[in-house]
Short mmCIF file of C-alpha atoms in Angstrom, two decimals:
data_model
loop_
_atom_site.label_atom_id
_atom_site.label_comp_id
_atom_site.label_asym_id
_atom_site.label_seq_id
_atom_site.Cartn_x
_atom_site.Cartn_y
_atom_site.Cartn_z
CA UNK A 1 0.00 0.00 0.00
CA UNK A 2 3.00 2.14 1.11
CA UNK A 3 4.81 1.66 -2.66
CA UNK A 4 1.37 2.57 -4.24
CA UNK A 5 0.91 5.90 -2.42
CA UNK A 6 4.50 6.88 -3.22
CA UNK A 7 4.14 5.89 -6.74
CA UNK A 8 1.13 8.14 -7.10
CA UNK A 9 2.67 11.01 -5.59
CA UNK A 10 5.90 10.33 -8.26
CA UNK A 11 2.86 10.76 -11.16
CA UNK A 12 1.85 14.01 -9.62
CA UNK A 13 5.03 15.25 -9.44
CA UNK A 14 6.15 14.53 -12.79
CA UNK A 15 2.45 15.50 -13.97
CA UNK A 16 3.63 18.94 -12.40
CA UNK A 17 6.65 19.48 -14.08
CA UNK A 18 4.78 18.96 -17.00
CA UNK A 19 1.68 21.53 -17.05
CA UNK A 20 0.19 23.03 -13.54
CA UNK A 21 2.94 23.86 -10.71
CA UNK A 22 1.90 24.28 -7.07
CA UNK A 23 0.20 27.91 -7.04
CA UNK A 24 2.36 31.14 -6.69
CA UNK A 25 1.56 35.19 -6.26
CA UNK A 26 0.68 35.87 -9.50
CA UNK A 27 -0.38 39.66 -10.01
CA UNK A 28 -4.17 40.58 -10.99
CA UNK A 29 -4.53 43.99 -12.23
CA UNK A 30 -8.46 44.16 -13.75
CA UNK A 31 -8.76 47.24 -14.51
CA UNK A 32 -5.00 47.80 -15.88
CA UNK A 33 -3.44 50.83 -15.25
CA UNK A 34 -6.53 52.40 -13.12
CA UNK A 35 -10.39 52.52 -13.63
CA UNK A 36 -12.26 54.52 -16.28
CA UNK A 37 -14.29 57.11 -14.71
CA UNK A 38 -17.27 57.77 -16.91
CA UNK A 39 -20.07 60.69 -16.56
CA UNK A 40 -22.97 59.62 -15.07
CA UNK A 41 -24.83 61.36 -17.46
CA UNK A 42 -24.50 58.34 -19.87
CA UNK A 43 -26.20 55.91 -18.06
CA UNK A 44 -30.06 56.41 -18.39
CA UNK A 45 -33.21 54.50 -18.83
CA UNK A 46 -30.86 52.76 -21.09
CA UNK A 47 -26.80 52.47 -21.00
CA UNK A 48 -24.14 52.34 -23.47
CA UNK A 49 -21.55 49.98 -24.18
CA UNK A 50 -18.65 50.92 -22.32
CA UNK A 51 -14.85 50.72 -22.76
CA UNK A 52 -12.78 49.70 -19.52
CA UNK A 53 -9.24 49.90 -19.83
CA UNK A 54 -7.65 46.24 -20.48
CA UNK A 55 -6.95 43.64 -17.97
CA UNK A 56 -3.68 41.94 -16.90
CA UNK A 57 -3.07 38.98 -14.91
CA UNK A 58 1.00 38.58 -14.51
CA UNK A 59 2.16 35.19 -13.93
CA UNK A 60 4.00 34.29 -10.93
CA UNK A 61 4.57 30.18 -12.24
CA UNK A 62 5.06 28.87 -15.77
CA UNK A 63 3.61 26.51 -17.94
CA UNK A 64 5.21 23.41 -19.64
CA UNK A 65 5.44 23.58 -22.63
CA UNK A 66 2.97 20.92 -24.64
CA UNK A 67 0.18 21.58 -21.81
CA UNK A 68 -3.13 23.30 -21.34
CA UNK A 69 -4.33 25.78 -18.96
CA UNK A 70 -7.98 27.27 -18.79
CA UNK A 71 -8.06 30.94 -18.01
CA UNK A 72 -11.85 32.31 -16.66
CA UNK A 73 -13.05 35.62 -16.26
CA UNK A 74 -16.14 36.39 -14.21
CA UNK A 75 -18.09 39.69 -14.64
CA UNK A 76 -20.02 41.14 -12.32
CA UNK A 77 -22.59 43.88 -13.02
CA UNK A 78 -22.85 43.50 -16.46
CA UNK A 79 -22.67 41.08 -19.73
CA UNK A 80 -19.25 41.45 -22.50
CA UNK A 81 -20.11 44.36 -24.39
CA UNK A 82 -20.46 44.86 -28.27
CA UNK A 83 -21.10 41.22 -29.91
CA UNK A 84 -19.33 39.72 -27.28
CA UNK A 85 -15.50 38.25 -26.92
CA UNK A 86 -13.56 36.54 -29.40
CA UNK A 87 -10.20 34.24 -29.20
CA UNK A 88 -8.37 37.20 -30.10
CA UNK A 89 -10.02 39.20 -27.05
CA UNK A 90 -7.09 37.13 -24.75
CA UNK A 91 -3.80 38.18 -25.76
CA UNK A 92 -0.50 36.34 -24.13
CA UNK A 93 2.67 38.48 -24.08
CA UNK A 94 5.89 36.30 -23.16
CA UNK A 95 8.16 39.23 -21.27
CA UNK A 96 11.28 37.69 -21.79
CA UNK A 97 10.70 36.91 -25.15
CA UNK A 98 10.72 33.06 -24.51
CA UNK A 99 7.34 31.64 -24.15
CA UNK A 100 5.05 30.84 -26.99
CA UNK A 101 1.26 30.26 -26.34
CA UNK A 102 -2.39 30.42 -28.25
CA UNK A 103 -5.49 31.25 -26.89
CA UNK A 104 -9.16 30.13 -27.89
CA UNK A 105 -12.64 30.50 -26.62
CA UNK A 106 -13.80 27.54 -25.73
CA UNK A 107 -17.22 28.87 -22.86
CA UNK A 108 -19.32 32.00 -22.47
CA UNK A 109 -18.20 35.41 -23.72
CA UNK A 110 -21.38 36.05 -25.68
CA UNK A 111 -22.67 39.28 -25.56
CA UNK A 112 -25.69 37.72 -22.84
CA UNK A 113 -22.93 36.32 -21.18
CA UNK A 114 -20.84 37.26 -17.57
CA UNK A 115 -18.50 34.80 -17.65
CA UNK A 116 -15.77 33.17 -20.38
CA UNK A 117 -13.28 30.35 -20.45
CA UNK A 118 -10.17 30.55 -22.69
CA UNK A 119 -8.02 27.49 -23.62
CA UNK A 120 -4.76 28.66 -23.56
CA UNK A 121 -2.30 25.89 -25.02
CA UNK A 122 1.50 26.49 -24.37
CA UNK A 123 4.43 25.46 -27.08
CA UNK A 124 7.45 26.54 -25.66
CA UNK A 125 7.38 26.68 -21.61
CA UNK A 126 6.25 30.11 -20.49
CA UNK A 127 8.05 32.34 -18.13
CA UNK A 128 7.38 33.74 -14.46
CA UNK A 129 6.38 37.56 -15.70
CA UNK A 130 4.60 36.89 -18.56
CA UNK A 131 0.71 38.31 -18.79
CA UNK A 132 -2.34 37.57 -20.22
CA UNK A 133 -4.66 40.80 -21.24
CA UNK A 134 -8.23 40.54 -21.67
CA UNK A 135 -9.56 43.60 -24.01
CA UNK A 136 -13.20 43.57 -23.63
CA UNK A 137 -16.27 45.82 -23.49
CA UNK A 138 -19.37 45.89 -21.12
CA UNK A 139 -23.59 46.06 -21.79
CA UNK A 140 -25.76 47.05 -19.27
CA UNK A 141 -22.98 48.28 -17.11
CA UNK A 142 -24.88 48.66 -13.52
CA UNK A 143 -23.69 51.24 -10.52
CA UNK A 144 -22.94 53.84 -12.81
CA UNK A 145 -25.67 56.33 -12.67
CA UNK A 146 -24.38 57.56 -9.50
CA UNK A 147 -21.13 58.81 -9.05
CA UNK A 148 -18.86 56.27 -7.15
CA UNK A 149 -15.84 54.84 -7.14
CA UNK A 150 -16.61 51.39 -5.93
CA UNK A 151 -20.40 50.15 -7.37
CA UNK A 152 -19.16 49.53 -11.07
CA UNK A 153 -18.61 46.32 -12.62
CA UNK A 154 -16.14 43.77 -11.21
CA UNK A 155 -14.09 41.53 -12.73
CA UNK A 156 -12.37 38.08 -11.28
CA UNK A 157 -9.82 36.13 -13.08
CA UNK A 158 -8.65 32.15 -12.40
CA UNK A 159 -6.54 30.02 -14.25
CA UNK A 160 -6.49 26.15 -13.83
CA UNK A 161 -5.49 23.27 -14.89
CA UNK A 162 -6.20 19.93 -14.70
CA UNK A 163 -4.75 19.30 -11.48
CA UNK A 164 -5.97 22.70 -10.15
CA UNK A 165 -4.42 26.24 -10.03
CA UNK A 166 -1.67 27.02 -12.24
CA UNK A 167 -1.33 30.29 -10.28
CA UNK A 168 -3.34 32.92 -7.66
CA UNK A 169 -6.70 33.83 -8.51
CA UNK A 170 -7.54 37.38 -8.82
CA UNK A 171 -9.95 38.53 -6.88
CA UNK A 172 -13.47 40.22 -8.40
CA UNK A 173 -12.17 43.77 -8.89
CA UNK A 174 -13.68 47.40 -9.81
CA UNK A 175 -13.28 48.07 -13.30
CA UNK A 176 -15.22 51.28 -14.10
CA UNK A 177 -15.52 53.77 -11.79
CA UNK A 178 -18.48 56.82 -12.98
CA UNK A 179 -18.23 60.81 -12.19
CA UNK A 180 -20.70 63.53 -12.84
CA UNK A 181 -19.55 65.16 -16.23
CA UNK A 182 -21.57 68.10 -15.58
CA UNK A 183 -22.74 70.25 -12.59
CA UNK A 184 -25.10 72.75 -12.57
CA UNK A 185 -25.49 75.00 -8.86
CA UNK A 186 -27.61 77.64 -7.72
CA UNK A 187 -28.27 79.92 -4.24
CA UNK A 188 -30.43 82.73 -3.09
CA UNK A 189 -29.24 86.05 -2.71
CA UNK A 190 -28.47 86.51 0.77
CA UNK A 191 -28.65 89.97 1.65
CA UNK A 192 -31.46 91.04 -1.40
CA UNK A 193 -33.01 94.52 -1.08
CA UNK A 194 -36.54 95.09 -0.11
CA UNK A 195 -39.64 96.67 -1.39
CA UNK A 196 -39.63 100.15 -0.33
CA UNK A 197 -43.38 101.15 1.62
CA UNK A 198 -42.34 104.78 1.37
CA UNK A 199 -42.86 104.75 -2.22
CA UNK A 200 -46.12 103.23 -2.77
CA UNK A 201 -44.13 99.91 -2.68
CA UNK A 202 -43.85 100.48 -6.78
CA UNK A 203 -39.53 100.52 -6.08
CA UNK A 204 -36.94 98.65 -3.87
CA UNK A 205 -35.25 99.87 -1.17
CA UNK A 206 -31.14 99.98 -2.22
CA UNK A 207 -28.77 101.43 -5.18
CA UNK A 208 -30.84 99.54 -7.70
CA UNK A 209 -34.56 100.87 -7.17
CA UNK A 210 -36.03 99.59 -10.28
CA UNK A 211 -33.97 96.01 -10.28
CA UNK A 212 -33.54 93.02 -7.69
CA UNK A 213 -31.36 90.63 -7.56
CA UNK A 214 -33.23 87.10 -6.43
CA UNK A 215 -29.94 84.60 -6.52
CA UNK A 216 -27.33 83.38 -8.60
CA UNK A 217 -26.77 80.24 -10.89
CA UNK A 218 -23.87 78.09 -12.58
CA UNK A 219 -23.08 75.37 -15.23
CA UNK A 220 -19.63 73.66 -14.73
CA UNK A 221 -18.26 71.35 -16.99
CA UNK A 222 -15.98 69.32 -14.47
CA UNK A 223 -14.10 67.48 -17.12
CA UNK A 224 -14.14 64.37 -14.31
CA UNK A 225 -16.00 61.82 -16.42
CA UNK A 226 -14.80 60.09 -19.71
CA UNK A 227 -16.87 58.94 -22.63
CA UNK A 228 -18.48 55.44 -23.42
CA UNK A 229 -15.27 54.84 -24.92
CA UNK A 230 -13.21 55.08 -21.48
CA UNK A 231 -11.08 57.47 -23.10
CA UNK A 232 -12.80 60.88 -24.39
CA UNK A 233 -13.34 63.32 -21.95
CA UNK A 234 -16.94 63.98 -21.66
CA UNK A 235 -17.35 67.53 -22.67
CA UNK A 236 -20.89 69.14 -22.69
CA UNK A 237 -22.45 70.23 -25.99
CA UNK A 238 -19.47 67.60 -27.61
CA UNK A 239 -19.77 64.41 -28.85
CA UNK A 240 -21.53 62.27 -26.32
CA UNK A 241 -22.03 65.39 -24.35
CA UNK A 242 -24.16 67.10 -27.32
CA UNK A 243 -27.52 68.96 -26.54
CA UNK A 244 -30.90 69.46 -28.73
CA UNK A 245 -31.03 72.47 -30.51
CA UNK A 246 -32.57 75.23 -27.95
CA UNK A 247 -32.89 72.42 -25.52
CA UNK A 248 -31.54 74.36 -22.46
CA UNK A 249 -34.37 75.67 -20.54
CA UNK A 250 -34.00 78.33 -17.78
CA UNK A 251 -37.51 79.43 -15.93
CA UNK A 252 -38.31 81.84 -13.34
CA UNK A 253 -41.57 81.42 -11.76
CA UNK A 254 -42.91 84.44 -9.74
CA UNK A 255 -45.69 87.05 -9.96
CA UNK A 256 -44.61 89.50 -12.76
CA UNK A 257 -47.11 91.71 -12.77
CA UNK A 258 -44.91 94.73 -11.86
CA UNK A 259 -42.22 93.53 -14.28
CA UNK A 260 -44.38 92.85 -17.82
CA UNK A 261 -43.93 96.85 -18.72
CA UNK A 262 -40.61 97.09 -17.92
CA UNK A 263 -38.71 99.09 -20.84
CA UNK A 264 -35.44 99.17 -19.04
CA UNK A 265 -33.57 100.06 -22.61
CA UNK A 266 -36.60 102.91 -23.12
CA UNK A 267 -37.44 102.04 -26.79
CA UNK A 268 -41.34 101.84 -25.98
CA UNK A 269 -41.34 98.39 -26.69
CA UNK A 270 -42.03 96.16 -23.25
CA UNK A 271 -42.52 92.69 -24.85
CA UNK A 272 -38.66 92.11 -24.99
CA UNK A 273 -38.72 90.40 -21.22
CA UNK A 274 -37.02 93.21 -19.61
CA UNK A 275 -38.90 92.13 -17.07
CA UNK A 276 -36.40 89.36 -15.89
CA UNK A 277 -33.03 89.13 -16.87
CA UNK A 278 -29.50 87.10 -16.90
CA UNK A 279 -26.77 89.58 -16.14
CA UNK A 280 -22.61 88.92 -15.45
CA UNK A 281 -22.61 86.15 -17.45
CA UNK A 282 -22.15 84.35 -21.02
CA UNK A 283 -25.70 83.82 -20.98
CA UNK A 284 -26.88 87.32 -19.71
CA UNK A 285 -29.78 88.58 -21.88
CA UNK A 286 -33.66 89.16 -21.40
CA UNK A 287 -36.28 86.62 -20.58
CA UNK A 288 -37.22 84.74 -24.57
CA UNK A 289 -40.62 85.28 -22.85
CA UNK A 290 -41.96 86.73 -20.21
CA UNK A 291 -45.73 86.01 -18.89
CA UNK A 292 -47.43 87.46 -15.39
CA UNK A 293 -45.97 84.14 -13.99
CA UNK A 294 -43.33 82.82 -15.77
CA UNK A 295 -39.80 84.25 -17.16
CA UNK A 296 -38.27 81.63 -19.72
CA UNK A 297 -34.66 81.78 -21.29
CA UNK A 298 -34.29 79.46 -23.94
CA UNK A 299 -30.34 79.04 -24.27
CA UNK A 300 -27.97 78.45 -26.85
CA UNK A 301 -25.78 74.54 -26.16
CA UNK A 302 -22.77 76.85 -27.42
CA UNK A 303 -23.18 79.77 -25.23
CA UNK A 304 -24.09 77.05 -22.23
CA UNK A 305 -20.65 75.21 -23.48
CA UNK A 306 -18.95 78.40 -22.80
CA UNK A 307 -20.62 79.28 -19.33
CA UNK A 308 -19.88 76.01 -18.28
CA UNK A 309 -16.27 77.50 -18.19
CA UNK A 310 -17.02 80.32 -17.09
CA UNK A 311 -16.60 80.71 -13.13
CA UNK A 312 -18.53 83.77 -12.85
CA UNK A 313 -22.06 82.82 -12.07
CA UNK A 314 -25.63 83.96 -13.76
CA UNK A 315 -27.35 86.30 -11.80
CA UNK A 316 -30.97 86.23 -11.95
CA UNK A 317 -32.72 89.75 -11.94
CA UNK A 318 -36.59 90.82 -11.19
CA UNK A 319 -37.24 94.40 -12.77
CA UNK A 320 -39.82 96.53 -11.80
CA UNK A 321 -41.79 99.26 -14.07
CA UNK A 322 -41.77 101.51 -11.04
CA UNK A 323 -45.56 102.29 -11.12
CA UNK A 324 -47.05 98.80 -10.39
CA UNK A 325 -47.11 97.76 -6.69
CA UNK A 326 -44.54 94.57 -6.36
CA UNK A 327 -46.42 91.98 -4.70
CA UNK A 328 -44.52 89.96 -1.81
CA UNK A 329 -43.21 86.53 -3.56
CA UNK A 330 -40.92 83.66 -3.74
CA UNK A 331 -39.87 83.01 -6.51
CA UNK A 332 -37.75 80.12 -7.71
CA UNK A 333 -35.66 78.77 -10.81
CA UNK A 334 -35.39 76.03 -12.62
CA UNK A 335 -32.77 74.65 -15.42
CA UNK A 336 -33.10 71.89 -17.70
CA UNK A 337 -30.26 70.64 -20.24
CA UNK A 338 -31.18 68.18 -22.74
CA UNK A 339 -28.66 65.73 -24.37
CA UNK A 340 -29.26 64.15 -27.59
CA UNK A 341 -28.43 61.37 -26.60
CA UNK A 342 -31.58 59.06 -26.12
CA UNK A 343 -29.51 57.40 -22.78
CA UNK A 344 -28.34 60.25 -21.50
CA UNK A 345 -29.40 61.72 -18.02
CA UNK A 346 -30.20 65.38 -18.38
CA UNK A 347 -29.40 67.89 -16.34
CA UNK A 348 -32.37 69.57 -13.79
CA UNK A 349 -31.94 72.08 -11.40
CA UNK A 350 -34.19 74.02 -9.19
CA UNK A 351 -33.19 77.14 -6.99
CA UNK A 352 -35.53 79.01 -3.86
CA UNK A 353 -34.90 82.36 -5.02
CA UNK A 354 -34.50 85.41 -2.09
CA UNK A 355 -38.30 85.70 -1.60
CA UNK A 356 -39.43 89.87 -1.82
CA UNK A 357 -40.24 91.21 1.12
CA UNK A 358 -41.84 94.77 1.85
CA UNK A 359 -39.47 96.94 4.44
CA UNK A 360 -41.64 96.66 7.57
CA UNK A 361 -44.30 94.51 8.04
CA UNK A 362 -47.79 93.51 6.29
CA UNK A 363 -51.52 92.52 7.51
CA UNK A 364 -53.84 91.57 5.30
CA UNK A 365 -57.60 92.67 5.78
CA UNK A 366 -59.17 89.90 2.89
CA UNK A 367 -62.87 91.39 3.88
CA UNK A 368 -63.81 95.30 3.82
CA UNK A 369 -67.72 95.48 3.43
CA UNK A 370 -68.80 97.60 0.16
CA UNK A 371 -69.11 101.61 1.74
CA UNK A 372 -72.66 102.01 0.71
CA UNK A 373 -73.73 98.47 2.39
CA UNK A 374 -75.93 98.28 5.02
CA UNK A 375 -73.12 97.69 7.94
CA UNK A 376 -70.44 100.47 8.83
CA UNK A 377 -67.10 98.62 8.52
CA UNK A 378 -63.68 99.78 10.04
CA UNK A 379 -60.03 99.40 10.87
CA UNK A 380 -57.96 100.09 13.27
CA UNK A 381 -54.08 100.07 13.25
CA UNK A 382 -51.91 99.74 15.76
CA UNK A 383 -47.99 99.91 15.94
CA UNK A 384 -46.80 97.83 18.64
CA UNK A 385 -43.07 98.86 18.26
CA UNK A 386 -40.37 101.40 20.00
CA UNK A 387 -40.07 102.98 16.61
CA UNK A 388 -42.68 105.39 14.76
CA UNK A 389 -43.52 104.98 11.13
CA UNK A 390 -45.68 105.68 7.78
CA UNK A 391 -48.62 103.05 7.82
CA UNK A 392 -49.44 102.10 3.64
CA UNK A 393 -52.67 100.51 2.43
CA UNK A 394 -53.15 98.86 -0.94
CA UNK A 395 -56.97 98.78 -1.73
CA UNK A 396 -58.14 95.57 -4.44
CA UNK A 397 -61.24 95.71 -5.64
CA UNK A 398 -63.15 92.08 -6.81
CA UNK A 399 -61.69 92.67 -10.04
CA UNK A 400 -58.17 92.49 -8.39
CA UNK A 401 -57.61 96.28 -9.76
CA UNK A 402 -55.56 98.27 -6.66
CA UNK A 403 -54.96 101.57 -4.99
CA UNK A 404 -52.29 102.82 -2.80
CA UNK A 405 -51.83 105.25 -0.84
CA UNK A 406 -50.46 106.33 2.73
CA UNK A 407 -53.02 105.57 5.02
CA UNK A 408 -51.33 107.55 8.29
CA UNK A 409 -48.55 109.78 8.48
CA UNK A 410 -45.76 108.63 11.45
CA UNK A 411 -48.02 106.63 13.40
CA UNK A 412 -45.98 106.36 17.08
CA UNK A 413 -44.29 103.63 18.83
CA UNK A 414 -47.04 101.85 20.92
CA UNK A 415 -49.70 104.03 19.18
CA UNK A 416 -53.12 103.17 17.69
CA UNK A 417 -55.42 105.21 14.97
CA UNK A 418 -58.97 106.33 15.00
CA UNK A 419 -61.55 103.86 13.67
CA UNK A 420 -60.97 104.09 9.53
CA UNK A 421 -64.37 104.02 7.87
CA UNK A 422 -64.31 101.71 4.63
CA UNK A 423 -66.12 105.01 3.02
CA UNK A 424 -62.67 106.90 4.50
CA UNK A 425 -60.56 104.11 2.95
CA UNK A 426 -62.38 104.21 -0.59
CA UNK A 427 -62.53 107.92 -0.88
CA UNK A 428 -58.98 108.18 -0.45
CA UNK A 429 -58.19 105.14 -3.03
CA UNK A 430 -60.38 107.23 -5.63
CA UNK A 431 -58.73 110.36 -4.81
CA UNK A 432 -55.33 108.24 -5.70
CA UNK A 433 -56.58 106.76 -8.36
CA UNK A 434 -59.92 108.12 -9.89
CA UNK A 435 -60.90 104.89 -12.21
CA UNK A 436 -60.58 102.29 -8.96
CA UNK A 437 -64.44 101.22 -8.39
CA UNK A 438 -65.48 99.16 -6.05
CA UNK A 439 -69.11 98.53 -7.89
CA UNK A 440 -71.48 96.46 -5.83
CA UNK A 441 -68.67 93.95 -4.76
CA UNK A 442 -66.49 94.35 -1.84
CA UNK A 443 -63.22 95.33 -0.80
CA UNK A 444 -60.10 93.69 0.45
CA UNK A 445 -56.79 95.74 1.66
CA UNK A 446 -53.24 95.28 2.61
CA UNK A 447 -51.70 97.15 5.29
CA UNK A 448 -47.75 98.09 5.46
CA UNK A 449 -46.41 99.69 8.46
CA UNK A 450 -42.87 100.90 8.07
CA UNK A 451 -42.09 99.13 11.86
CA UNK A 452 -42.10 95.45 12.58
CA UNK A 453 -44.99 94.87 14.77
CA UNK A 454 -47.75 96.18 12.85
CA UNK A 455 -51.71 95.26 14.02
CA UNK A 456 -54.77 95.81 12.25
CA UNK A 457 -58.62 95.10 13.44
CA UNK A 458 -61.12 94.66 11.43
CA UNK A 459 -64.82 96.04 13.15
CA UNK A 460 -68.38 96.06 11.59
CA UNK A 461 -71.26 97.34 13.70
CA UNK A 462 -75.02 96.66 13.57
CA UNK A 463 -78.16 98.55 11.52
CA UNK A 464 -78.86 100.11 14.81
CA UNK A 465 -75.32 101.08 15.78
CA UNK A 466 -76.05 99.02 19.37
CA UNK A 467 -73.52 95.93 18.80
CA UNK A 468 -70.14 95.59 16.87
CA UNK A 469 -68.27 92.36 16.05
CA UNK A 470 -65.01 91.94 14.42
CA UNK A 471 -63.40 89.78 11.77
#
């Protein structure tokens, strides 16, 4: 029994020396010289066919000449890319010029397929350093919609014979790392300028009476993610980085109403969105159109290109005609970049503007009872401050047409008016502005004290003048 095991083992040995050696270090490199990192604005709905760089196993052991290894590579997050792998896909390189070997397909490497086995079948006895590089593409590449460096594909690598492992198995490895290509960024102005009570609330407060400035934007071509081709640097309006014609969308919702007869360049023409404007930047210019609501900019991809290398950021401005009270508002942004590609993620943004505020504080009084109505209606205001100021009222009638006008002169710190008849309040909106008509409606009002605390009341009394309620 003794002679048998040791004649066995004398097989093995010799099998050895022959084809597979007891297993060394080899060195697995699987995604070459360093991972691709893509923009993540290829991979969509649907993804492309990407490029990773090539991999390299080094070998640590040989193999005999007139012997056979199997060489398998396992995929992870995705199938072999294109129409799949081919023999020629494996390429052997002998380092020191020695070693001669072939490779063939022999399993897998369809383009459905995760996994393939190569025969590799050795003339002349390899050497210690020589590698084996698998060129290869990948479909459906998963992980890559988000930037990361550690959720893309993997790939493992073994090589066997038929006694086992010719040399060490590389472990499943990262092969394509992903980046966002482009960024776009936007903020709030910080310190923005008010609407100034003291004039009717038609102008801001600040330098710039006529203009405010709601926030800022940016585009910014990083240049941190490659092409499909693991190469190309992914360059907006370029190549895989193209955009539709007039595709890049930038909208300012608000109320406009004080901003739709804006001439700012005095031509008499106010349908050239002067209203709301782009200034310090490559894409500074009017609103494309402007509505009571909305402010669009439709952009050109090669003046985007160019602001996306542009440091200087967009500034987004609300003009005012200077006659129309500004209503109090928060108004907001929104861009939109569309590729051409079909796969491609766009680009979306959306910005809180600096919402406009009136300098001081506002009540609204939503019910005033119609001055010839059978009820006598009133308001009282109140400042409830250590500081005196002007007290403002804007009158709407049902029609939403409005009057203002400055309701009391420097009402004091802790002080209180007279009861306001609605006929007092109506007179003096007619005597401000002769076509406001209440009709047989009713009124509503906002009040704007030029302090913080401000405090209106609201009182009706009854037909005989005996009770009085408020509201």
């Amino acid at each position: 029994m003794n002679f048998k095991r040791n004649a066995l083992r004398t097989v093995v040995a010799a099998a050895g020396l022959a084809g597979a050696v007891t297993a060394s270090a080899g060195t697995w490199a699987p995604a070459g010289a360093g991972a691709p990192v893509f923009a993540t604005e290829l991979f969509g709905a649907t993804t492309p066919d990407i490029t990773p760089t090539a991999a390299v196993y080094t070998m640590a052991n040989v193999i005999a000449s007139s012997s056979q290894a199997s060489i398998t590579y396992t995929l992870t997050g995705g199938t072999w890319g294109g129409t799949g792998l081919s023999s020629s896909s494996l390429a052997y390189l002998s380092i020191a010029g020695a070693g001669v070997a072939t490779t063939a397909l022999v399993d897998g490497g369809a383009n459905t397929d995760s996994t393939a086995t190569f025969r590799v079948t050795v003339a002349i006895t390899t050497t210690s350093t020589d590698t084996f590089t698998l060129t290869y593409g990948i479909t459906g590449a998963t992980g890559m919609a988000t930037a990361s460096t550690t959720n893309g594909p993997t790939l493992a690598f073994g090589i066997v014979d038929t006694l086992g492992s010719v040399d060490t198995s590389g472990a499943a490895g990262v092969v394509a790392a992903s980046a966002a290509g482009v960024t776009a960024a936007g903020a709030a102005n910080a310190s923005p300028s008010l609407i100034d009570v003291t004039n009717s609330s038609t102008q801001f407060t600040g330098a710039s009476t006529l203009s405010y400035n709601a926030g800022t934007f940016n585009i910014t071509d990083s240049g941190a993610g490659v092409e499909s081709d693991g190469v190309t640097a992914f360059t907006l309006n370029a190549s895989e980085g193209a955009v539709t014609a007039a595709s890049t969308i930038a909208t300012v919702t608000g109320d406009f109403s004080a901003s739709i007869g804006t001439d700012t360049d005095v031509d008499g023409n106010t349908s050239e969105g002067e209203g709301v404007t782009l200034t310090a930047c490559t894409l500074a210019g009017n609103a494309t159109t402007l509505t009571a609501t909305t402010a669009t900019f439709v952009l050109a991809g090669a003046d985007v290109a160019t602001q996306a290398g542009n440091t200087t950021d967009c500034v987004v401005n609300i003009n005012v005609d200077g006659t129309t009270v500004i209503p109090e508002q928060s108004p907001s942004l929104t861009l939109a970049i569309d590729y051409a590609a079909a796969n491609a993620v766009d680009e979306a943004l959306t910005v809180a503007l600096a919402p406009i505020a009136k300098d001081g504080s506002t009540t609204a009084v939503n019910l005033l009872l119609n001055p010839t109505g059978a009820y006598d209606n009133f308001i009282r205001v109140s400042n409830t401050t250590s500081v005196a100021g002007d007290v403002f009222i804007t009158v709407y009638n049902d029609s939403g047409d409005a009057a203002t006008y400055t309701l009391v002169t420097a009402l004091g710190a802790q002080a209180s008016t007279d009861l306001i008849s609605v006929d007092t309040i109506y007179a003096s909106a007619q005597t401000a502005d002769a076509t406001f008509d209440v009709g047989t409606g009713k009124l509503r009002a906002s009040v704007t004290g030029e302090f913080g605390g401000l405090s209106v009341q609201n009182i009706s009394t009854s037909t005989d003048g005996t009770t009085f309620f408020t509201f």
